[in-house]
Tab-separated table of C-alpha atoms in Angstrom:
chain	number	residue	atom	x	y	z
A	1	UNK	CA	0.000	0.000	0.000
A	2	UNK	CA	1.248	3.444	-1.015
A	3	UNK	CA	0.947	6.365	1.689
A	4	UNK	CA	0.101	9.816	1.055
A	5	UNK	CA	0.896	12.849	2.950
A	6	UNK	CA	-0.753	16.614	2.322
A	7	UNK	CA	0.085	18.957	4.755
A	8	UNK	CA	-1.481	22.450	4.986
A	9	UNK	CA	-2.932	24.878	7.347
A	10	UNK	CA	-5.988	25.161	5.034
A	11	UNK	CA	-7.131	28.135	6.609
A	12	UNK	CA	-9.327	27.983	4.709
A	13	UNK	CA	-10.059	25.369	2.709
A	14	UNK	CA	-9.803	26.397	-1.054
A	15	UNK	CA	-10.125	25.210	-4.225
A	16	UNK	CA	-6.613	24.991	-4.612
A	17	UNK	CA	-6.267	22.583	-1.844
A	18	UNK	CA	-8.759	20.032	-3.104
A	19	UNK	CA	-7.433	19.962	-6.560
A	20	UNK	CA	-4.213	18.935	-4.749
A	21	UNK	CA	-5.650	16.553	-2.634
A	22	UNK	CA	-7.614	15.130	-5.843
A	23	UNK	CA	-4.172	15.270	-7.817
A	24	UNK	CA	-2.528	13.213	-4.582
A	25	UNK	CA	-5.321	10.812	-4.707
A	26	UNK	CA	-4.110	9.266	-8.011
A	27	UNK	CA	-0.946	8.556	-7.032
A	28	UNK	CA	-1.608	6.550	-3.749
A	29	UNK	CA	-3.789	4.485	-1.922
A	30	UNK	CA	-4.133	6.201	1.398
A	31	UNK	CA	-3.572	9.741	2.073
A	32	UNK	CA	-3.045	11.494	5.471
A	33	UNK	CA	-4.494	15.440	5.277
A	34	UNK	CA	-2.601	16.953	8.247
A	35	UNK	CA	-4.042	20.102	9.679
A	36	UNK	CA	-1.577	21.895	10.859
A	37	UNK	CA	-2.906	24.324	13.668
A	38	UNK	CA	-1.048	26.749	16.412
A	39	UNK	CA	-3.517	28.103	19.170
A	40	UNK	CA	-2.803	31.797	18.052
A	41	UNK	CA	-4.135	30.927	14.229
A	42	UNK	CA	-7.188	33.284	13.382
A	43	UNK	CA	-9.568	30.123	12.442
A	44	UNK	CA	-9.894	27.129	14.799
A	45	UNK	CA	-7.715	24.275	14.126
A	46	UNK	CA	-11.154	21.956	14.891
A	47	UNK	CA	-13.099	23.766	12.145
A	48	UNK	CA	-10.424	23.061	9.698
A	49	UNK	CA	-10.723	19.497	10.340
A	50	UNK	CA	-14.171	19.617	9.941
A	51	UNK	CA	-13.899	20.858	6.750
A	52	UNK	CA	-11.354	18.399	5.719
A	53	UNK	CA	-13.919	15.724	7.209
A	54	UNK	CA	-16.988	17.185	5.177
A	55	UNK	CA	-15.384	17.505	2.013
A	56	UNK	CA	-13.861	14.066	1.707
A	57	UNK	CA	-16.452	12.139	4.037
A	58	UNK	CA	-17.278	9.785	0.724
A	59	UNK	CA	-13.675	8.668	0.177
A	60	UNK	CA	-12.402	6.386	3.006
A	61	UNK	CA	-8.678	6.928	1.026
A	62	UNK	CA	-8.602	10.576	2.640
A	63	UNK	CA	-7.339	10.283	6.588
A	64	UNK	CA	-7.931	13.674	7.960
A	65	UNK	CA	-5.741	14.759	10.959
A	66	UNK	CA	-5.600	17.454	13.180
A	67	UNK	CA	-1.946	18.640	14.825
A	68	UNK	CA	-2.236	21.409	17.606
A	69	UNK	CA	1.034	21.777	18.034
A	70	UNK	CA	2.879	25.300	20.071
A	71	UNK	CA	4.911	27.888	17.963
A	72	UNK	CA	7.600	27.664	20.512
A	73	UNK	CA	8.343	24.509	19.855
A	74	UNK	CA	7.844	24.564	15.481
A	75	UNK	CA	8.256	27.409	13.709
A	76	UNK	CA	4.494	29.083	12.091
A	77	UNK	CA	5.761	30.160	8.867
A	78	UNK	CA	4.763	30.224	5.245
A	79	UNK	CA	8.230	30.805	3.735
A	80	UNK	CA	9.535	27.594	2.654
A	81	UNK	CA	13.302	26.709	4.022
A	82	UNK	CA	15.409	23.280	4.760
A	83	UNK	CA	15.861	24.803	8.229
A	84	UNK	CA	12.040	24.851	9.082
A	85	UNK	CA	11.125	21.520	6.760
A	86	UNK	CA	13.822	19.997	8.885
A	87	UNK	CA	12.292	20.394	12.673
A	88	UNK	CA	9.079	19.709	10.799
A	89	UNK	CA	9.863	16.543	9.340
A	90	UNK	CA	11.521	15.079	12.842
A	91	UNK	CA	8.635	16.103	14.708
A	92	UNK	CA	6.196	14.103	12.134
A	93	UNK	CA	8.414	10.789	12.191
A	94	UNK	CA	7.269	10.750	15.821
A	95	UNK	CA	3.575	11.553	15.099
A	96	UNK	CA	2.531	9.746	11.859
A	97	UNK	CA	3.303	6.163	9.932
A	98	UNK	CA	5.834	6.024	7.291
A	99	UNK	CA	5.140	7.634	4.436
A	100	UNK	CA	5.796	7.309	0.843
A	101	UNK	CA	5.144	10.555	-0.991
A	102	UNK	CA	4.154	13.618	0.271
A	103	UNK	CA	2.386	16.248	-2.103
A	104	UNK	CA	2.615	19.497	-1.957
A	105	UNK	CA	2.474	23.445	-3.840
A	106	UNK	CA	5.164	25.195	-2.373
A	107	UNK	CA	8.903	24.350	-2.256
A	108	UNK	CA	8.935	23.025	1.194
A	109	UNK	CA	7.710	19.717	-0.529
A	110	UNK	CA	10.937	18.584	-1.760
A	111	UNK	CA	12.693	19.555	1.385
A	112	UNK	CA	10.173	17.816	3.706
A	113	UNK	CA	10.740	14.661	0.888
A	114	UNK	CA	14.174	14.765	1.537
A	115	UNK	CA	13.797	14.308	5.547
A	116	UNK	CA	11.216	12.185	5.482
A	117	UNK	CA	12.988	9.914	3.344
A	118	UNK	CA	10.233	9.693	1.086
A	119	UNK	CA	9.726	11.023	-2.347
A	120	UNK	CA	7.699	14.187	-3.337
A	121	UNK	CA	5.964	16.076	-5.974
A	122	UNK	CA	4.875	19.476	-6.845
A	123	UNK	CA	1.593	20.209	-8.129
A	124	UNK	CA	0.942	23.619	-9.737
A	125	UNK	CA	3.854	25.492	-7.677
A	126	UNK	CA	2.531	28.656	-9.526
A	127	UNK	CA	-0.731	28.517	-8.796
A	128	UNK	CA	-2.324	28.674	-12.418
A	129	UNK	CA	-4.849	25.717	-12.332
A	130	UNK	CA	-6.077	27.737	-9.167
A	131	UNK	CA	-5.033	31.306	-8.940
A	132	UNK	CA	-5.724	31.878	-5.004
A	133	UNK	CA	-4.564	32.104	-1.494
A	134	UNK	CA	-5.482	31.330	1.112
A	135	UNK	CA	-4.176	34.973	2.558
A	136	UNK	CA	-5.954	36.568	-0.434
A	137	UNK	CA	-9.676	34.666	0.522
A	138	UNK	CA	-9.481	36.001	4.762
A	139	UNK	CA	-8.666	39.225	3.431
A	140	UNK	CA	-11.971	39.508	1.167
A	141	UNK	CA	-13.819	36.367	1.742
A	142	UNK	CA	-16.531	37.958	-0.397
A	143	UNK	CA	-14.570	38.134	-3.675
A	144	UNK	CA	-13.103	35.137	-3.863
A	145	UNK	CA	-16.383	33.431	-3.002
A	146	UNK	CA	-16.162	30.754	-5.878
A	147	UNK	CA	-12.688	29.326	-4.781
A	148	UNK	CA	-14.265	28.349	-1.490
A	149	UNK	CA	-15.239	24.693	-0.893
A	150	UNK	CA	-18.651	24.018	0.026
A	151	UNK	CA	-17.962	22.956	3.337
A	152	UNK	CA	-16.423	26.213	4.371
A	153	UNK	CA	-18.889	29.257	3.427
A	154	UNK	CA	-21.049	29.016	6.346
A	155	UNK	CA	-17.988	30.135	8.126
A	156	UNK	CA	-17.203	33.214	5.770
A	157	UNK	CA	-21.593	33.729	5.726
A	158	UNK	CA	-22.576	37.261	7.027
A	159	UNK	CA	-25.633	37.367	9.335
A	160	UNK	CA	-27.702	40.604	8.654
A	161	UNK	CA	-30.878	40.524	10.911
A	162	UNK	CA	-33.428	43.075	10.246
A	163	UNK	CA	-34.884	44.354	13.776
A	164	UNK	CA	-37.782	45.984	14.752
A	165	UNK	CA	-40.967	46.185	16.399
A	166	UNK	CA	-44.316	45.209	14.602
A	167	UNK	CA	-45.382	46.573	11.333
A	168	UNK	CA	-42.163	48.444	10.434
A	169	UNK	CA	-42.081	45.950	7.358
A	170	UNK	CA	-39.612	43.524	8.460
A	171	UNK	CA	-41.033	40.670	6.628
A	172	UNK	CA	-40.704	42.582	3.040
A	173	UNK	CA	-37.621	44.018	3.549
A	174	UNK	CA	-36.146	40.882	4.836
A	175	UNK	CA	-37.183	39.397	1.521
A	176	UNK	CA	-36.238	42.231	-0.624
A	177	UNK	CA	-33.066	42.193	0.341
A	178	UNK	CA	-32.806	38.344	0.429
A	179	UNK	CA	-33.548	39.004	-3.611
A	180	UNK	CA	-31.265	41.582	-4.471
A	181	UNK	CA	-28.368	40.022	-2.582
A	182	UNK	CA	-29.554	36.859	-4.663
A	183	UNK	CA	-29.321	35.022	-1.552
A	184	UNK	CA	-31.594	33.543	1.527
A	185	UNK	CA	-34.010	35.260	3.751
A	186	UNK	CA	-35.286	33.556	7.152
A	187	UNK	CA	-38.605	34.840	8.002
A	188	UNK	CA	-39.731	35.526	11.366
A	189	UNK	CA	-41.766	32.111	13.031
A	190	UNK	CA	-44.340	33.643	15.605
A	191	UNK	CA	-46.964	33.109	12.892
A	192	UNK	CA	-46.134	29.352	12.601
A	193	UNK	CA	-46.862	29.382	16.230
A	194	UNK	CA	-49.776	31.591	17.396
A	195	UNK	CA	-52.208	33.690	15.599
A	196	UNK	CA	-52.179	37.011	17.779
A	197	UNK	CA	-49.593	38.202	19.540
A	198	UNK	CA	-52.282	38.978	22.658
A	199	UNK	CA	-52.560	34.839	22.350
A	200	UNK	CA	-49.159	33.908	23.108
A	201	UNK	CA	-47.898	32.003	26.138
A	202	UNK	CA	-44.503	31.839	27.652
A	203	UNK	CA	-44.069	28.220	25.867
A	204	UNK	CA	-44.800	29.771	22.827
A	205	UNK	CA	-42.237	32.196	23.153
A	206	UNK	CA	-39.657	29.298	23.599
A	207	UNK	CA	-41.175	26.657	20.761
A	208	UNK	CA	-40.952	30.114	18.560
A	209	UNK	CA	-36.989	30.567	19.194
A	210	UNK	CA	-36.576	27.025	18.756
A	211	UNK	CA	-38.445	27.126	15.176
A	212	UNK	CA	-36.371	30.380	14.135
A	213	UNK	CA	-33.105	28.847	14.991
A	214	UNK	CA	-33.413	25.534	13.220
A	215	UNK	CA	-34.473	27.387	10.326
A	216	UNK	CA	-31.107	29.536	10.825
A	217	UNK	CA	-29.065	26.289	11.084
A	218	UNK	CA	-30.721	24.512	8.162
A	219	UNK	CA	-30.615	27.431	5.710
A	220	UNK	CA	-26.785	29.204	6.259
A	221	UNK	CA	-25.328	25.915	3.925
A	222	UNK	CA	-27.392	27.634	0.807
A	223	UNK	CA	-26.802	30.750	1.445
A	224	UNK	CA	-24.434	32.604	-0.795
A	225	UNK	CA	-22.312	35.966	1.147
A	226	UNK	CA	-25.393	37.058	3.058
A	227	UNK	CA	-28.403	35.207	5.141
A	228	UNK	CA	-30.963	37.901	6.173
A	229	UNK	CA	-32.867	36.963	8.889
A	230	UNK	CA	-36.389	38.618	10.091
A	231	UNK	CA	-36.136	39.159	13.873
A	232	UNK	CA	-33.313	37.216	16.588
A	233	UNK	CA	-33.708	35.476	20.151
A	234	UNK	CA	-33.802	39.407	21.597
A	235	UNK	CA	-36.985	40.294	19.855
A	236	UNK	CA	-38.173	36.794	21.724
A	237	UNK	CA	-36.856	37.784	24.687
A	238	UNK	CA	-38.039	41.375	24.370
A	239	UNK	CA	-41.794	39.764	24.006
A	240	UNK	CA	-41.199	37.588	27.256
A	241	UNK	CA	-40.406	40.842	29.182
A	242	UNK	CA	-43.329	42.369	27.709
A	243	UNK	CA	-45.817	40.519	27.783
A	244	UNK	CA	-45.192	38.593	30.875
A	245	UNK	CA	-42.270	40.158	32.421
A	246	UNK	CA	-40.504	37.670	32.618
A	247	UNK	CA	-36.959	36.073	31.777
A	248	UNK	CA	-36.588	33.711	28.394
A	249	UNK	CA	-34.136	31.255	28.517
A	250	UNK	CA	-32.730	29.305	26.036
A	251	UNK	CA	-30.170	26.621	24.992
A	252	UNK	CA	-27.230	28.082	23.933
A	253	UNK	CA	-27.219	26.662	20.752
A	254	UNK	CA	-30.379	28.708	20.019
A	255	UNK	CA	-27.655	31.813	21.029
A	256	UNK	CA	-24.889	30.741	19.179
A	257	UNK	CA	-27.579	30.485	16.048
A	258	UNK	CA	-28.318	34.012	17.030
A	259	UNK	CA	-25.459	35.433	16.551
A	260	UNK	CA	-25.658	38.357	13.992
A	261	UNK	CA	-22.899	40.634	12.146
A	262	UNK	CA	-25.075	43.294	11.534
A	263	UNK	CA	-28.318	44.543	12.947
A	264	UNK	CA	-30.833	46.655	10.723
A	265	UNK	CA	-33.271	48.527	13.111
A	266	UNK	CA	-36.310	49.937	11.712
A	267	UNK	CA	-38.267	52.470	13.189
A	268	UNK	CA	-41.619	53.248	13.736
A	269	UNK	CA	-41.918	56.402	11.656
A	270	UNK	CA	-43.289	54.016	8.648
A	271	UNK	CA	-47.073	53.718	8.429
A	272	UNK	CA	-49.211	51.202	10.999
A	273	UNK	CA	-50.941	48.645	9.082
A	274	UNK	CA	-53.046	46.385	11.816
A	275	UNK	CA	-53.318	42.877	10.092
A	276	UNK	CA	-55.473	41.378	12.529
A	277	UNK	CA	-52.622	39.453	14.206
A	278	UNK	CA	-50.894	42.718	15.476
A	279	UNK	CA	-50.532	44.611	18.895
A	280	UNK	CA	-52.512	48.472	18.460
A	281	UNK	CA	-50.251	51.132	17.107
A	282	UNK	CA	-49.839	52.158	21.192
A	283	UNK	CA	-48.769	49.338	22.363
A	284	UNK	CA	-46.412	48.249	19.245
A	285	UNK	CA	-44.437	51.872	19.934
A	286	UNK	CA	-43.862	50.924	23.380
A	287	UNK	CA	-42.943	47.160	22.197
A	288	UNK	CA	-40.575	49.403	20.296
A	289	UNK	CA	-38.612	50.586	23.570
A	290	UNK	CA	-38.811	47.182	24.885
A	291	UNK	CA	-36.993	45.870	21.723
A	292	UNK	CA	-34.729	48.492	21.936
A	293	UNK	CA	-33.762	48.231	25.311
A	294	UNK	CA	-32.877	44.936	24.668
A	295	UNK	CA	-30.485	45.479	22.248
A	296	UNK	CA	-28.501	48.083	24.383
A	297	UNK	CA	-28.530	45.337	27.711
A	298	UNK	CA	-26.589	43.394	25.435
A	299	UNK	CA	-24.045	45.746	23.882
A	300	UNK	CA	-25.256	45.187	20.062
A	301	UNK	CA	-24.855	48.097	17.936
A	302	UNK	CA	-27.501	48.410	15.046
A	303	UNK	CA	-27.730	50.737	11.490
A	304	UNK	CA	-30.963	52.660	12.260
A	305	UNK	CA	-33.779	52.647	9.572
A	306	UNK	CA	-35.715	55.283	8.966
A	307	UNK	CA	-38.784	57.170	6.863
A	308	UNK	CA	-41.921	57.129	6.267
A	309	UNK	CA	-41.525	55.905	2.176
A	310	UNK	CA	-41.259	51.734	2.099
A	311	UNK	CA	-39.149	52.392	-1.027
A	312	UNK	CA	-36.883	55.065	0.629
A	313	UNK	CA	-36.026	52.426	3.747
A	314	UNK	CA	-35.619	50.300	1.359
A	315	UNK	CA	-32.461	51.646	-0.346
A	316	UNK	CA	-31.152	52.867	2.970
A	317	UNK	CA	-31.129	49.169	3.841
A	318	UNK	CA	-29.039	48.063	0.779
A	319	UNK	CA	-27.187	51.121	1.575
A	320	UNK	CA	-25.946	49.795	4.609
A	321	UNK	CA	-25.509	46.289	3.901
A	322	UNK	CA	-23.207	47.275	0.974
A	323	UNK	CA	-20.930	49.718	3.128
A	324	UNK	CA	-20.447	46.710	5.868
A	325	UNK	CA	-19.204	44.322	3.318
A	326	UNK	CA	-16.953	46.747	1.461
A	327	UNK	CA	-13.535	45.308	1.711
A	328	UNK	CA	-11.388	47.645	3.765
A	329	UNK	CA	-8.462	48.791	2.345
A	330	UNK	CA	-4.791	47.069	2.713
């Protein structure tokens, strides 16, 4: 049997890196992916490997493996050098089965060959079969979108939740933007559950952050830059405070689904439209405090949305969503 070895950081995981791992594949019979990860690495070693894991689950050739190992003991550095390749290699003798070939795209490959008395090869050094780093994709996730694997855009996904209290046209905004960002929008799930908001109970509140998070979960894989979302867990627990003054808890995977890069608040200066499921317009503005309040308890800082024209609020929405994901300069 002839053993593989691909090492990388693959933070993240590209493109480039499965075409070399698919280019590897030909040439052995098993092939160890080591994830190389140091504690001080912007993207967790552990969602690497999950990547890795995802990617290749269907081919039981691919051995995915994770090594945390401490910058004080092996060098963290991209520049390739017999020097570095050297401490490398010694260290993986101890960690991994012999190997036969190791593949790589950078120089280094030949030197860690060399030590780990195996033989190597080089696939597209240059980078012309895929023109991309991995530097160049965390600098602007955004345009480099199409190199990313599958597995990996949730990660680079922005949140956008559009906030507000009732009939401030969260629900058509939500989708309006969801369209011109030619992406997903979640809509809000208190209408799955009850049919007035005077008719809700305390375990509605809960089965309603419960719906709106799986929906969060299940949708972020199909999403593509953007997943708007109509309402979070605070506008839940705003309504438990409300309504019943009382405290909503919640799982904490229903927070971590929660969590949002950027908050669209819109006012109440657009018209009231009472839809027969809706608090009156007196009630709804002081809903608006509540929801507001709730924001500032935790420290989230929103893009206010204003005016009285649907259109108007409209394009200050895209507005806003298109100066947050403007690349900052280098």
């Amino acid at each position: 049997m002839k053993r593989g070895l691909v090492l990388g950081k693959f933070m993240p995981l590209h493109k480039g890196h499965i075409a070399l791992i698919e280019f590897a594949l030909k040439q052995c019979d098993e092939l160890i992916v080591l994830v190389s990860a140091s504690e001080d690495e912007p993207i967790p070693g552990e969602a690497r490997y999950k990547w890795l894991e995802q990617t290749f689950k269907d081919d039981s050739r691919v051995k995915p493996m994770l090594l945390t190992y401490d910058e004080a003991v092996l060098p963290n550095t991209s520049q390739s050098s017999e020097g570095v390749s050297k401490l490398w290699a010694n260290y993986l003798k101890e960690k991994l089965p012999p190997i036969d070939v190791i593949f790589a795209s950078e120089a280094y490959g030949a030197y860690m060959g060399r030590f780990l008395d195996c033989e190597s090869m080089i696939f597209d050094e240059p980078r012309q079969i895929v023109p991309v780093s991995a530097t160049q994709i965390r600098n602007d996730p955004f345009s480099y979108w199409d190199f990313l694997s599958d597995a990996v855009r949730p990660y680079f996904i922005k949140k956008v939740c559009v906030y507000g209290s009732e009939s401030t046209g969260k629900t058509t905004l939500t989708q309006l933007l969801a369209n011109h960002f030619n992406t997903i929008g979640i809509p809000e799930m208190a209408r799955e559950i009850i049919e007035h908001t005077n008719n809700c109970t305390p375990d509605d509140l809960l089965k309603i952050a419960e719906l709106h998070a799986l929906g969060i979960n299940k949708e972020i894989a199909g999403a593509n830059k953007l997943l708007f979302v109509d309402t979070d867990i605070n506008t839940t627990r705003s309504y438990s405070r409300f309504l019943f003054n009382k405290e909503l808890i919640v799982p904490e995977w229903i927070e971590a689904a929660n969590k949002f890069d950027l908050y669209l608040y819109l006012d109440i200066d657009a018209p009231y439209v009472q839809d027969g499921t809706r608090l009156n317009e007196e009630e709804r503005n002081k809903l608006n405090q509540s929801h507001r309040q709730e924001l500032e308890n935790h420290g989230i800082n929103y893009v206010l949305i204003q005016g009285s024209d649907w259109d108007e609020r409209f394009k200050k929405a895209v507005a806003a969503v298109n100066q947050f994901i403007k690349p900052v300069a280098k």
